[in-house]
mmCIF file of C-alpha atoms and ligand atoms in Angstrom:
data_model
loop_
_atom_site.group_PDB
_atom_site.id
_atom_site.type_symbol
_atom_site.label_atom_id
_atom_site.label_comp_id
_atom_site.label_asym_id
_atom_site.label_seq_id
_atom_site.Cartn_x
_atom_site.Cartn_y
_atom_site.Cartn_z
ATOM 1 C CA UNK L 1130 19.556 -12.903 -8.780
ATOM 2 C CA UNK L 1131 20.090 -8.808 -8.945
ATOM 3 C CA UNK L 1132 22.133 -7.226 -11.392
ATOM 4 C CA UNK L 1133 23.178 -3.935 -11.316
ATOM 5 C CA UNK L 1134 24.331 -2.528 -14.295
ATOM 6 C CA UNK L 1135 27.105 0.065 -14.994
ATOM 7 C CA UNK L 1136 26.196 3.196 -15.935
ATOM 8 C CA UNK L 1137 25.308 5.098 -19.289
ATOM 9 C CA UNK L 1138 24.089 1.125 -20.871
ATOM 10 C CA UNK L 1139 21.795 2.673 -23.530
ATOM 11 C CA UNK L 1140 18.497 0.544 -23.485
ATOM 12 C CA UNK L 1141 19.765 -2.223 -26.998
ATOM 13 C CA UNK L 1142 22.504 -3.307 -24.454
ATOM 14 C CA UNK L 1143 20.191 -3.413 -21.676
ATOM 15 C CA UNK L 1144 17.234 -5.292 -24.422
ATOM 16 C CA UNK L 1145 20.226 -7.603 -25.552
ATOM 17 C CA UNK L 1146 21.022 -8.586 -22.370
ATOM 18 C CA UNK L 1147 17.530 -9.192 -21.054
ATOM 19 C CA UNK L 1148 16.996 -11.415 -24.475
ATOM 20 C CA UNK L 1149 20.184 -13.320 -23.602
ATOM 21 C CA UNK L 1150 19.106 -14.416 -20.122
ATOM 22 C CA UNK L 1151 15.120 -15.063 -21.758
ATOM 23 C CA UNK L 1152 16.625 -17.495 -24.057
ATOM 24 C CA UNK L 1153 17.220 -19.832 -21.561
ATOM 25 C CA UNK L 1154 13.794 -19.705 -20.295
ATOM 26 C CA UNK L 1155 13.966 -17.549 -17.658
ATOM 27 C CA UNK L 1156 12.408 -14.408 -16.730
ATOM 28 C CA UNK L 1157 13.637 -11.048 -16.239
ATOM 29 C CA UNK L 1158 12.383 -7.958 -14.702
ATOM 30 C CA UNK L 1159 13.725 -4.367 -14.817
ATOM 31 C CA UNK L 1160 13.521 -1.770 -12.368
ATOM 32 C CA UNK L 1161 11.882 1.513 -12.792
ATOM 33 C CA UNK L 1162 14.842 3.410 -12.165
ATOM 34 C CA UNK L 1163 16.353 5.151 -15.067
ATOM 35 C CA UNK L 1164 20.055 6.041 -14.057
ATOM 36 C CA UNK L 1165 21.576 2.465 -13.329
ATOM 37 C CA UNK L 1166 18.855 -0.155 -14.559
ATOM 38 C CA UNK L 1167 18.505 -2.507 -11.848
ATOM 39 C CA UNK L 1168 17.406 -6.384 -13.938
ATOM 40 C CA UNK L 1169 15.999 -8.865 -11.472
ATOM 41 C CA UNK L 1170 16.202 -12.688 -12.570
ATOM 42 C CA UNK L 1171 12.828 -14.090 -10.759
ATOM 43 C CA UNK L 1172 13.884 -18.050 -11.748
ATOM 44 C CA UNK L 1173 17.000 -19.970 -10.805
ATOM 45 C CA UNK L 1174 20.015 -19.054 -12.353
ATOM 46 C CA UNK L 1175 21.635 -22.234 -14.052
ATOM 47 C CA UNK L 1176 25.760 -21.663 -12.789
ATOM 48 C CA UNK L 1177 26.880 -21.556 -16.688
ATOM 49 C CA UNK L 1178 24.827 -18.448 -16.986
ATOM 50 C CA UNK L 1179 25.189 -16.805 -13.357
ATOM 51 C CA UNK L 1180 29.424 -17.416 -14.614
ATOM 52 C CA UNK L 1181 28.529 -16.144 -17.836
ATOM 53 C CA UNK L 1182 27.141 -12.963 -16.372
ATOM 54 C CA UNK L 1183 29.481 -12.136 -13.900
ATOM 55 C CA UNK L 1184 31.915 -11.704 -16.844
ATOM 56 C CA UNK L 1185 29.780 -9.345 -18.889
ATOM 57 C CA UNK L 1186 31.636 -6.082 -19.035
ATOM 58 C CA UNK L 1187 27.787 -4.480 -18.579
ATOM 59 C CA UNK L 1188 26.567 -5.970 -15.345
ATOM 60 C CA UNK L 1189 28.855 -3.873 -12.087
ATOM 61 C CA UNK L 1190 27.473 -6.383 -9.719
ATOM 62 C CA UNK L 1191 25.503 -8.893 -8.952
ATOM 63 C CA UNK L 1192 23.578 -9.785 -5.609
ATOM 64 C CA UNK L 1193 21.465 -13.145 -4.691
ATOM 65 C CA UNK L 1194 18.937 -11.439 -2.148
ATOM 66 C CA UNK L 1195 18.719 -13.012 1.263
ATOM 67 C CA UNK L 1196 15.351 -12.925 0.812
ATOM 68 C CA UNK L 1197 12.919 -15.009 -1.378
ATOM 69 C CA UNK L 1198 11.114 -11.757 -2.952
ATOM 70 C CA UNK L 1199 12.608 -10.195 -6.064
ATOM 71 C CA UNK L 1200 11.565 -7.018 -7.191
ATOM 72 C CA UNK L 1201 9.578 -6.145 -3.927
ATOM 73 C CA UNK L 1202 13.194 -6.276 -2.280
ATOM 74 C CA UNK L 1203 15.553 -3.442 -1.227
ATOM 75 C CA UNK L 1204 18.431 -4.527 -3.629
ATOM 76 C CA UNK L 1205 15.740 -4.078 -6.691
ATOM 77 C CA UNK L 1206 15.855 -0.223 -6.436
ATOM 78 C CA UNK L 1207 18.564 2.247 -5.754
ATOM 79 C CA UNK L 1208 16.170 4.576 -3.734
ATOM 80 C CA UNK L 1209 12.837 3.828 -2.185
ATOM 81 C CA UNK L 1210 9.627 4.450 -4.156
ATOM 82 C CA UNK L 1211 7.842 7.369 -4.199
ATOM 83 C CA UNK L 1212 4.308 7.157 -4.943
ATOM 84 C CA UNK L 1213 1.848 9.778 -6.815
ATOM 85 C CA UNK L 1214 -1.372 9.380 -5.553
ATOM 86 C CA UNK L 1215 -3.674 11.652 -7.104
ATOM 87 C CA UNK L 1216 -1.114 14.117 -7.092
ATOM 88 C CA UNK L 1217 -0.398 13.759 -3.033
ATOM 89 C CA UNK L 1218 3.304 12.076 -3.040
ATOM 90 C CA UNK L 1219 3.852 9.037 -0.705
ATOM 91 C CA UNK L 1220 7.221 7.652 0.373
ATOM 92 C CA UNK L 1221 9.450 10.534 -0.274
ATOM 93 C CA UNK L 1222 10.425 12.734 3.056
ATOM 94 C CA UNK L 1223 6.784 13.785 3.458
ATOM 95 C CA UNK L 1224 4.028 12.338 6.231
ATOM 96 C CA UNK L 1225 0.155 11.689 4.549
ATOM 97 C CA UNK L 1226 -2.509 11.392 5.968
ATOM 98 C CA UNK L 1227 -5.194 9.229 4.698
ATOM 99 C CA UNK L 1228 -8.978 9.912 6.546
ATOM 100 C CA UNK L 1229 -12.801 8.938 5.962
ATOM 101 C CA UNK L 1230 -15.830 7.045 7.355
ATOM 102 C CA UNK L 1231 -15.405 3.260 7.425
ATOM 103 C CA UNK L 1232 -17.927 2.647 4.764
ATOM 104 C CA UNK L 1233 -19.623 5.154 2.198
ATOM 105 C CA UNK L 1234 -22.741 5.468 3.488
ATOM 106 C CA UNK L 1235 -24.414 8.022 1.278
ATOM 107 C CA UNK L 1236 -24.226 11.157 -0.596
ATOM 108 C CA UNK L 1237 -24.962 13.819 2.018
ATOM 109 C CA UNK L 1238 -22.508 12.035 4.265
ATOM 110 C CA UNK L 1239 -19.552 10.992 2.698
ATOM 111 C CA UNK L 1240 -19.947 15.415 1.478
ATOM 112 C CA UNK L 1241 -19.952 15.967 5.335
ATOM 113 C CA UNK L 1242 -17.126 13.754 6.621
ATOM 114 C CA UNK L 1243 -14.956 14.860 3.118
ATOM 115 C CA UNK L 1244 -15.501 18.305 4.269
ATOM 116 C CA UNK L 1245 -13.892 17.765 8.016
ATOM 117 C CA UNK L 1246 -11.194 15.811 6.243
ATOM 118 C CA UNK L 1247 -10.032 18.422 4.052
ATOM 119 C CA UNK L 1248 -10.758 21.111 6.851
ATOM 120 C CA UNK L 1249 -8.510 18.743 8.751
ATOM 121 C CA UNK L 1250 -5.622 18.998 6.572
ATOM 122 C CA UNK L 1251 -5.885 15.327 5.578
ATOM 123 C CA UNK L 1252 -4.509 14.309 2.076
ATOM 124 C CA UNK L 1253 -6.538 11.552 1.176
ATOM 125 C CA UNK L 1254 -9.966 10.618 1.415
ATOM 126 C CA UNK L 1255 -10.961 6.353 2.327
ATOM 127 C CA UNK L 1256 -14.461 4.941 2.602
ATOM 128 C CA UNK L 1257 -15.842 1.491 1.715
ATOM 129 C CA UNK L 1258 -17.980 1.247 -1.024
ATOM 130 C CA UNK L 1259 -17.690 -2.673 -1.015
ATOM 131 C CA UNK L 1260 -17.378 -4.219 2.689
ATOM 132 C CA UNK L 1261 -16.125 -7.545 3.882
ATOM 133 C CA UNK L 1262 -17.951 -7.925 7.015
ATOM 134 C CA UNK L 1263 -17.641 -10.927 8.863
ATOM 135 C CA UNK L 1264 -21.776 -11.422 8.952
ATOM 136 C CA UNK L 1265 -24.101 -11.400 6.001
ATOM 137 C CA UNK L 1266 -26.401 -9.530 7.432
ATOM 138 C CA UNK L 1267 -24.337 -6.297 7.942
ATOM 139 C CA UNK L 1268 -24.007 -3.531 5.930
ATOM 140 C CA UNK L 1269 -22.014 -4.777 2.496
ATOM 141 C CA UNK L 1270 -21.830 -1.395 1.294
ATOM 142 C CA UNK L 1271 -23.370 0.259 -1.568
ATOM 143 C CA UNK L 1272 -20.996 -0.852 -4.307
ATOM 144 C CA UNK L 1273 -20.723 1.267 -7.202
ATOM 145 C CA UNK L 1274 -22.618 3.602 -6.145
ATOM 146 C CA UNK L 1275 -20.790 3.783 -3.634
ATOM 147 C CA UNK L 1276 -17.682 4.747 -5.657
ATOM 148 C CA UNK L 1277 -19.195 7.146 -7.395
ATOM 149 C CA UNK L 1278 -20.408 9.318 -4.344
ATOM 150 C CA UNK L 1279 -17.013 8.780 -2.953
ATOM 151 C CA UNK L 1280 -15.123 10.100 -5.858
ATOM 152 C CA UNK L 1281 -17.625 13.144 -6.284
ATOM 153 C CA UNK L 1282 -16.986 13.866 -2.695
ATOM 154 C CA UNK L 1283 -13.116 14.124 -3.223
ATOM 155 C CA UNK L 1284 -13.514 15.995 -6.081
ATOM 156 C CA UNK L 1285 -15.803 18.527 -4.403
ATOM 157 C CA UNK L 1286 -13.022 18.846 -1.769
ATOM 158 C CA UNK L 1287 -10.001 18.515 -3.540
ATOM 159 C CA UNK L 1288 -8.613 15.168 -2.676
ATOM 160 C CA UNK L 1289 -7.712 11.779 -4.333
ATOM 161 C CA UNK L 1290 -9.616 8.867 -3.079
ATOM 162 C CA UNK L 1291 -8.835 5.199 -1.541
ATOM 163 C CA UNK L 1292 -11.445 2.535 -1.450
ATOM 164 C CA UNK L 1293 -11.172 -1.496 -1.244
ATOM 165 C CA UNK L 1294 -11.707 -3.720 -3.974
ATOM 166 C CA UNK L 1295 -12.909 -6.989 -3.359
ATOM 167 C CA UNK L 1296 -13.533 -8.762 -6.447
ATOM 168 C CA UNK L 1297 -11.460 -9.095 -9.668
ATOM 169 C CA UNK L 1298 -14.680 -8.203 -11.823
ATOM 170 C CA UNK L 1299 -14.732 -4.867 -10.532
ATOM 171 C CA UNK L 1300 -11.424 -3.060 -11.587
ATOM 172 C CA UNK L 1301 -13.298 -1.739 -14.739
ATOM 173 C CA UNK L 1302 -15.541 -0.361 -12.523
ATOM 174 C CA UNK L 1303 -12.896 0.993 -10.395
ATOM 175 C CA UNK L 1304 -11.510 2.259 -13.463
ATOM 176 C CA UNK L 1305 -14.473 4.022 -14.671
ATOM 177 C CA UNK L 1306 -14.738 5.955 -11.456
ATOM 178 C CA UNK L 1307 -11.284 6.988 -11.910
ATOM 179 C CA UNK L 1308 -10.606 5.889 -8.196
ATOM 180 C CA UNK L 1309 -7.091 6.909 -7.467
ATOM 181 C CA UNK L 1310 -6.001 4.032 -5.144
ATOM 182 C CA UNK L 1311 -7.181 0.415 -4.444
ATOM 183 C CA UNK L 1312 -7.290 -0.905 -1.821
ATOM 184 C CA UNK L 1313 -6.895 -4.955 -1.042
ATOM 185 C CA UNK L 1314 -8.028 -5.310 2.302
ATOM 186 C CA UNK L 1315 -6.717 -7.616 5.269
ATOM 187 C CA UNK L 1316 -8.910 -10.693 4.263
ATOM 188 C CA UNK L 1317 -8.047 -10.375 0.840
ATOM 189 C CA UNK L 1318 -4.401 -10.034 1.007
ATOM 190 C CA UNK L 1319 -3.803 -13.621 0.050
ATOM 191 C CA UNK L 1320 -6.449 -13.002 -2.504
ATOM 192 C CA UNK L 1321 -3.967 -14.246 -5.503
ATOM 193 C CA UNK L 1322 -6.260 -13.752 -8.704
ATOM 194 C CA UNK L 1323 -7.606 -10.419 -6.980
ATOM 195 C CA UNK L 1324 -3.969 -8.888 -6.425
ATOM 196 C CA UNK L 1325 -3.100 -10.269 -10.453
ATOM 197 C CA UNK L 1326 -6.177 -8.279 -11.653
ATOM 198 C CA UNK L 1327 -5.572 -5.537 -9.587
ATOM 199 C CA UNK L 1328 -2.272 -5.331 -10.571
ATOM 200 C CA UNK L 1329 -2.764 -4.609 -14.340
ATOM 201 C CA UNK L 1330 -5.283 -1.557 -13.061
ATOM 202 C CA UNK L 1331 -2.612 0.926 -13.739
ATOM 203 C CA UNK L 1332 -3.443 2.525 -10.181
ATOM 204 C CA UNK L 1333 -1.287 2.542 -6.839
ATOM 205 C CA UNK L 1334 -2.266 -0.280 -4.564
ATOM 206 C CA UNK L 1335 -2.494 0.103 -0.959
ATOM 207 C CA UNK L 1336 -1.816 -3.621 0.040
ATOM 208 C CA UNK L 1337 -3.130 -4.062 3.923
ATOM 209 C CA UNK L 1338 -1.558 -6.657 5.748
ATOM 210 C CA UNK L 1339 -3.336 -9.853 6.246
ATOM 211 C CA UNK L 1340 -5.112 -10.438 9.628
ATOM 212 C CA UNK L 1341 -2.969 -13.314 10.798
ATOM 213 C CA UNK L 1342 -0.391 -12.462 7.913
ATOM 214 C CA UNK L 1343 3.828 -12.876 8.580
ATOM 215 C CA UNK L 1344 5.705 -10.019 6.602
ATOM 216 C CA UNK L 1345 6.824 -12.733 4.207
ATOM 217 C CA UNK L 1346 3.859 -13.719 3.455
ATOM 218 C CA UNK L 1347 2.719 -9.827 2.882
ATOM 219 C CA UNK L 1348 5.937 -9.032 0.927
ATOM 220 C CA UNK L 1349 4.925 -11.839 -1.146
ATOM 221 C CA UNK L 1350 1.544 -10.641 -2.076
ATOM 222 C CA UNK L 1351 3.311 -7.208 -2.826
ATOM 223 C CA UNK L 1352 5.692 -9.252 -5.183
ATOM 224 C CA UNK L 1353 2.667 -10.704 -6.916
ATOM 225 C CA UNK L 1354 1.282 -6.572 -7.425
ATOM 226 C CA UNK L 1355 5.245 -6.481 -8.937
ATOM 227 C CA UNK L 1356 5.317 -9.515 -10.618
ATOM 228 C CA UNK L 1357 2.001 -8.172 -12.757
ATOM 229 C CA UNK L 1358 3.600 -4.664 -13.294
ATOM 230 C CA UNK L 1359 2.188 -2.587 -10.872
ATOM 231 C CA UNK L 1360 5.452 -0.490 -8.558
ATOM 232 C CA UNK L 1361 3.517 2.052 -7.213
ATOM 233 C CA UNK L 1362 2.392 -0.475 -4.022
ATOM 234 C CA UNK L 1363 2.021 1.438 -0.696
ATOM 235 C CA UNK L 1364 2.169 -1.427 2.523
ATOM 236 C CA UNK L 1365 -0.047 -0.867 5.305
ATOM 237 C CA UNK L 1366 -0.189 -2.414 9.148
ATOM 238 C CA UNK L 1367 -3.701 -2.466 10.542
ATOM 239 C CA UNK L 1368 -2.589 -4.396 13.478
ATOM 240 C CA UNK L 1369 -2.469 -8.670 13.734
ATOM 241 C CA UNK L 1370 -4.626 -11.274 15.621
ATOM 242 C CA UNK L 1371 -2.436 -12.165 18.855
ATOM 243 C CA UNK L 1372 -3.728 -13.954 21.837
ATOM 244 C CA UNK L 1373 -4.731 -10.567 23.101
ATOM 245 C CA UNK L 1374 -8.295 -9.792 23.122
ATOM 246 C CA UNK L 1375 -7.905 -5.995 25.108
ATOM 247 C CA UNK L 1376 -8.142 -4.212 21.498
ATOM 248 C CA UNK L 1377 -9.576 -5.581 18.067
ATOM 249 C CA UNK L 1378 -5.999 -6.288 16.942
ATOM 250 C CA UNK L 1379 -2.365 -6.094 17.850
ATOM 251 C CA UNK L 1380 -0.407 -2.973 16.309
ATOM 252 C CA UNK L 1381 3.063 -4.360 15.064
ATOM 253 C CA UNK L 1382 5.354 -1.517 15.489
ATOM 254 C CA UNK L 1383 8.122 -3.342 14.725
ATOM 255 C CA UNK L 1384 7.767 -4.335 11.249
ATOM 256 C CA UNK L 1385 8.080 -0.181 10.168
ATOM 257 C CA UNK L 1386 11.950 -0.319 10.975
ATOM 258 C CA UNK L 1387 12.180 -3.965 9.816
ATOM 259 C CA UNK L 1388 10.515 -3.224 6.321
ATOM 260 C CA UNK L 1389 12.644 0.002 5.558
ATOM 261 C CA UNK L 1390 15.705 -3.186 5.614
ATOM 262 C CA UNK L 1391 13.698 -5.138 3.544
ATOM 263 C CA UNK L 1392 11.674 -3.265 1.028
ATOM 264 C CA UNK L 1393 11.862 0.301 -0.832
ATOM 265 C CA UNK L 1394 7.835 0.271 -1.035
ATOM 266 C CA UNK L 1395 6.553 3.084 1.965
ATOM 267 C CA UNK L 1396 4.413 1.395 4.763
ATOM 268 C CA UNK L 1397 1.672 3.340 6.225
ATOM 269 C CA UNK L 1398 0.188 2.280 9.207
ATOM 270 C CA UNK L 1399 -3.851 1.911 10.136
ATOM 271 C CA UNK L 1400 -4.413 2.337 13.647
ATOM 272 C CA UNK L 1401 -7.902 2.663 13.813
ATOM 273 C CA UNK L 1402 -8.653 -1.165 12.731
ATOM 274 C CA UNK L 1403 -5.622 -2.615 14.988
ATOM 275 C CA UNK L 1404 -7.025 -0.717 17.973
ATOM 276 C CA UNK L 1405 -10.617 -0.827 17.585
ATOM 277 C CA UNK L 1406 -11.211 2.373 19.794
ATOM 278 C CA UNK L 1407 -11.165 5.367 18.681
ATOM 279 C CA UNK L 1408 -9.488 7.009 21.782
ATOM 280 C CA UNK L 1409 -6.354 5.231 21.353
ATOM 281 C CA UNK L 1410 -6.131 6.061 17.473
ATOM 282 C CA UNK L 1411 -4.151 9.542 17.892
ATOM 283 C CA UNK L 1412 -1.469 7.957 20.560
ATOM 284 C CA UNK L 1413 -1.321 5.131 18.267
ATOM 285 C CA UNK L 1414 -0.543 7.545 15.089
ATOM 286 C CA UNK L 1415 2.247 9.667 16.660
ATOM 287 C CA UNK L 1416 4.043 6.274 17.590
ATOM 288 C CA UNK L 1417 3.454 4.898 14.085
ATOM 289 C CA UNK L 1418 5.470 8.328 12.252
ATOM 290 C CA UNK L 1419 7.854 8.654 15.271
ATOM 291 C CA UNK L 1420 8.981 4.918 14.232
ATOM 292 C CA UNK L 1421 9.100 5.580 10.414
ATOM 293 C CA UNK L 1422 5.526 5.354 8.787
ATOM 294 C CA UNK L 1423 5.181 7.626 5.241
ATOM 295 C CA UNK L 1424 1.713 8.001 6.544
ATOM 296 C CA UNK L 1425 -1.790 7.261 8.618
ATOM 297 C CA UNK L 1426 -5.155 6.251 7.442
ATOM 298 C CA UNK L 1427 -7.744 6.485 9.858
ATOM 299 C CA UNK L 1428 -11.430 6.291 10.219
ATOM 300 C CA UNK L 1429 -13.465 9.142 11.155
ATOM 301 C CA UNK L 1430 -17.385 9.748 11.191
ATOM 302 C CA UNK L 1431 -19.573 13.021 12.168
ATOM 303 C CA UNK L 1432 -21.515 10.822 14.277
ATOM 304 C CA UNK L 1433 -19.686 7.890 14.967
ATOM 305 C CA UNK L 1434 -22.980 6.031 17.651
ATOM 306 C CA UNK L 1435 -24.917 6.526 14.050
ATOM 307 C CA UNK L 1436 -21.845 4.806 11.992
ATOM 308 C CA UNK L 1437 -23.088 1.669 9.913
ATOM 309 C CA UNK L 1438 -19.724 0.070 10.591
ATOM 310 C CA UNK L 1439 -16.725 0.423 12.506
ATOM 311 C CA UNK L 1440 -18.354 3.269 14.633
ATOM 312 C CA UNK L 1441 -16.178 2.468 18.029
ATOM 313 C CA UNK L 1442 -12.856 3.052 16.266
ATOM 314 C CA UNK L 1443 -14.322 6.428 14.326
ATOM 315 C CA UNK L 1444 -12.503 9.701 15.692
ATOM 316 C CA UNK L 1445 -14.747 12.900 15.584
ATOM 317 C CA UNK L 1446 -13.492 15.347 13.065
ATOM 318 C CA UNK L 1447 -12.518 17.407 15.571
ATOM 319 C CA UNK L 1448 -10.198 14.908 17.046
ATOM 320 C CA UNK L 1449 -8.871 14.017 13.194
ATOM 321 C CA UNK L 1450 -7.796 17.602 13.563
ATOM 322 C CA UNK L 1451 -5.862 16.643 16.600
ATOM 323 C CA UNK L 1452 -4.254 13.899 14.370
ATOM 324 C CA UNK L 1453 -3.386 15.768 11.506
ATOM 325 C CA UNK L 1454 -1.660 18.605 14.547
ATOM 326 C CA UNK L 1455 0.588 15.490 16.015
ATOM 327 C CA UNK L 1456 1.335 14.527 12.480
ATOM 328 C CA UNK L 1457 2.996 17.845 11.844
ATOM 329 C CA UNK L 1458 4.957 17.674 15.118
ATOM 330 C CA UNK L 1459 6.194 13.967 14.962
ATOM 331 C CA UNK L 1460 7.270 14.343 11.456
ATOM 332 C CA UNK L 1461 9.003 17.656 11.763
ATOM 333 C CA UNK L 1462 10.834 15.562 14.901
ATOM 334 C CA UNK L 1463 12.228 13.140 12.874
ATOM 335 C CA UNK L 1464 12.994 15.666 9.979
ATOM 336 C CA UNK L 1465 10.366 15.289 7.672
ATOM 337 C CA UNK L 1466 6.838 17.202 6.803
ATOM 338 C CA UNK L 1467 3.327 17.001 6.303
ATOM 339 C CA UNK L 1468 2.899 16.402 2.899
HETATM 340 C C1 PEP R 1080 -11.146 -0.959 5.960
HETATM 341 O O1 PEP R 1080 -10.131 -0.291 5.683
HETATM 342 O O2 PEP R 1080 -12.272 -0.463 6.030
HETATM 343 C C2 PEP R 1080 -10.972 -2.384 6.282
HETATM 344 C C3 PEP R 1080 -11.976 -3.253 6.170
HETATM 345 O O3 PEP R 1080 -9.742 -2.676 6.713
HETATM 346 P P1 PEP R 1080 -9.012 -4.093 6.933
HETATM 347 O O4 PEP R 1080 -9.011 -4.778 5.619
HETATM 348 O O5 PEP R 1080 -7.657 -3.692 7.414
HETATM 349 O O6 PEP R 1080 -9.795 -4.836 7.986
HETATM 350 MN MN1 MN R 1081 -13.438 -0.054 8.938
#
């Protein structure tokens, strides 16, 4: 159950309310939002209470949410969340880009493809540090390491950095490296005690969508980042196993118009892992903002033939540049910028 509360409650009301509905076991969440708190009961409502409440000169409404999520839900915030990553803002009336090599694959490259990034006009710099490939014998990354080299590189060049964690034990090391956004990857998004940890980080979250993943189950995993108190949880679609083996995955288009009814978290969209090839990452991009996305992350190399993973989907920095150019343009069409 939502409530919405009237106006001007100063925060013992709000604390005296939240302690009444806790005494009878169940538990309470309040929204971020300052100017009319927003409480979400997570547990059924017993009908003495839900009558009890619906009397209580504080609450203005209440709502039960057609949908089984709480506090990842539309009705749990007045306006949609806007996300600082590292001092880029995601989610407000602004377009990101997000850019880097699939993995981190040293310190003389990860300073190279940085560079073309921020000469791009990217925001954000990715890169794996720790990989979940599908055979043991690939590339697994360089792990910490890794992070480090990643986080010197955005430093050198000015930008915050996204990388994927894969195991709960690592947030401290996260942490340490002051990484400015985790990432839980596709095959982790059902990764329960890994999006629990994560969540109590303190960082933004950039929650992919599981490969064969329905958007309940992914607004689900978001409500578990919620549930453990993290609201700064940016949703991205990297495309979904269908029957169709033409490209690596399936884009799904359709769940940026069907989220923005759902959810106030942004959705970016990753068209370099649902296409697979490179070529068809910039068309792919412009559709993405033209139907709504707060953003792109995509995967670019200097040399993509030399690329340790992923090189087939990896645009050349000057076709990033392209990118970032169509970025401008769609998101000026539908009346936003480039952050
Ligand atoms: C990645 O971003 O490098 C990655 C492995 O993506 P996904 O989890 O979407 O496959
Ligand atoms: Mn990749």
């Amino acid at each position: 159950m939502i409530l919405r509360l009237k106006r001007g409650g100063g925060p013992a009301e709000i604390q005296a309310l939240r302690s009444r509905i806790e005494s009878e076991g169940l538990r309470v969440y309040q929204s971020p939002e300052c100017l009319r708190p927003i409480l979400a009961i997570v547990d059924k409502v017993p009908e003495a209470l839900a009558a009890d409440l619906l009397q209580s000169p504080q609450i203005e409404e209440t709502t039960q949410p057609k949908t089984a999520w709480r506090l990842v839900a539309r009705e749990f915030r007045d306006s949609r969340t806007q996300i600082d990553l590292g001092g880029v803002r995601i989610g407000d009336d602004t377009v990101v880009v997000i850019a880097g090599p699939c993995s981190v694959e040293g310190r003389d490259l990860i300073e190279e493809t940085a560079r073309s990034v921020a000469d791009s006009g990217a925001h954000i710099l990715r890169g794996g540090a720790f990989k979940p490939r599908t055979s043991p014998y690939a590339f697994q990354g360089f792990g910490v390491e890794g992070l480090r080299q990643l986080k010197d590189a955005g430093e050198k060049f000015g930008m915050p950095v996204v990388t994927e964690i894969m195991d709960a034990a690592d947030v401290p090391a996260f942490v340490d490296h002051d990484i400015d956004c985790l990432q839980i990857g596709a095959r982790n998004m059902q990764n329960f005690r890994l999006l629990k940890a994560v969540a109590v980080a303190g960082r933004p979250v950039l929650l992919k969508r599981g490969l064969s993943s329905t958007v309940e189950e992914w607004l689900y995993a978001a409500e578990y980042l919620a549930a453990g108190g993290c609201h700064d949880i940016i949703l991205c679609e990297r495309g979904i196993r269908t029957f169709e083996t033409a490209t690596r995955n399936t884009l799904d288009l359709t769940v940026l118009p069907l989220l923005a009814e759902l959810t106030h978290l942004p959705v970016i969209v990753d068209p370099s892992h649902a296409a697979g090839i490179a070529r068809l990452v910039a068309p792919l991009s412009r559709a993405s903002i033209a139907a709504g996305a707060a953003g792109v992350a995509v995967e670019v190399h200097p040399r993509p033939h030399e690329a340790r993973s992923d090189g087939p989907q990896a645009l050349l920095p000057g076709e990033l540049t392209g990118v970032v150019a169509d970025a401008r343009i769609q998101a000026a069409i539908s009346g936003r910028q480039l952050a």
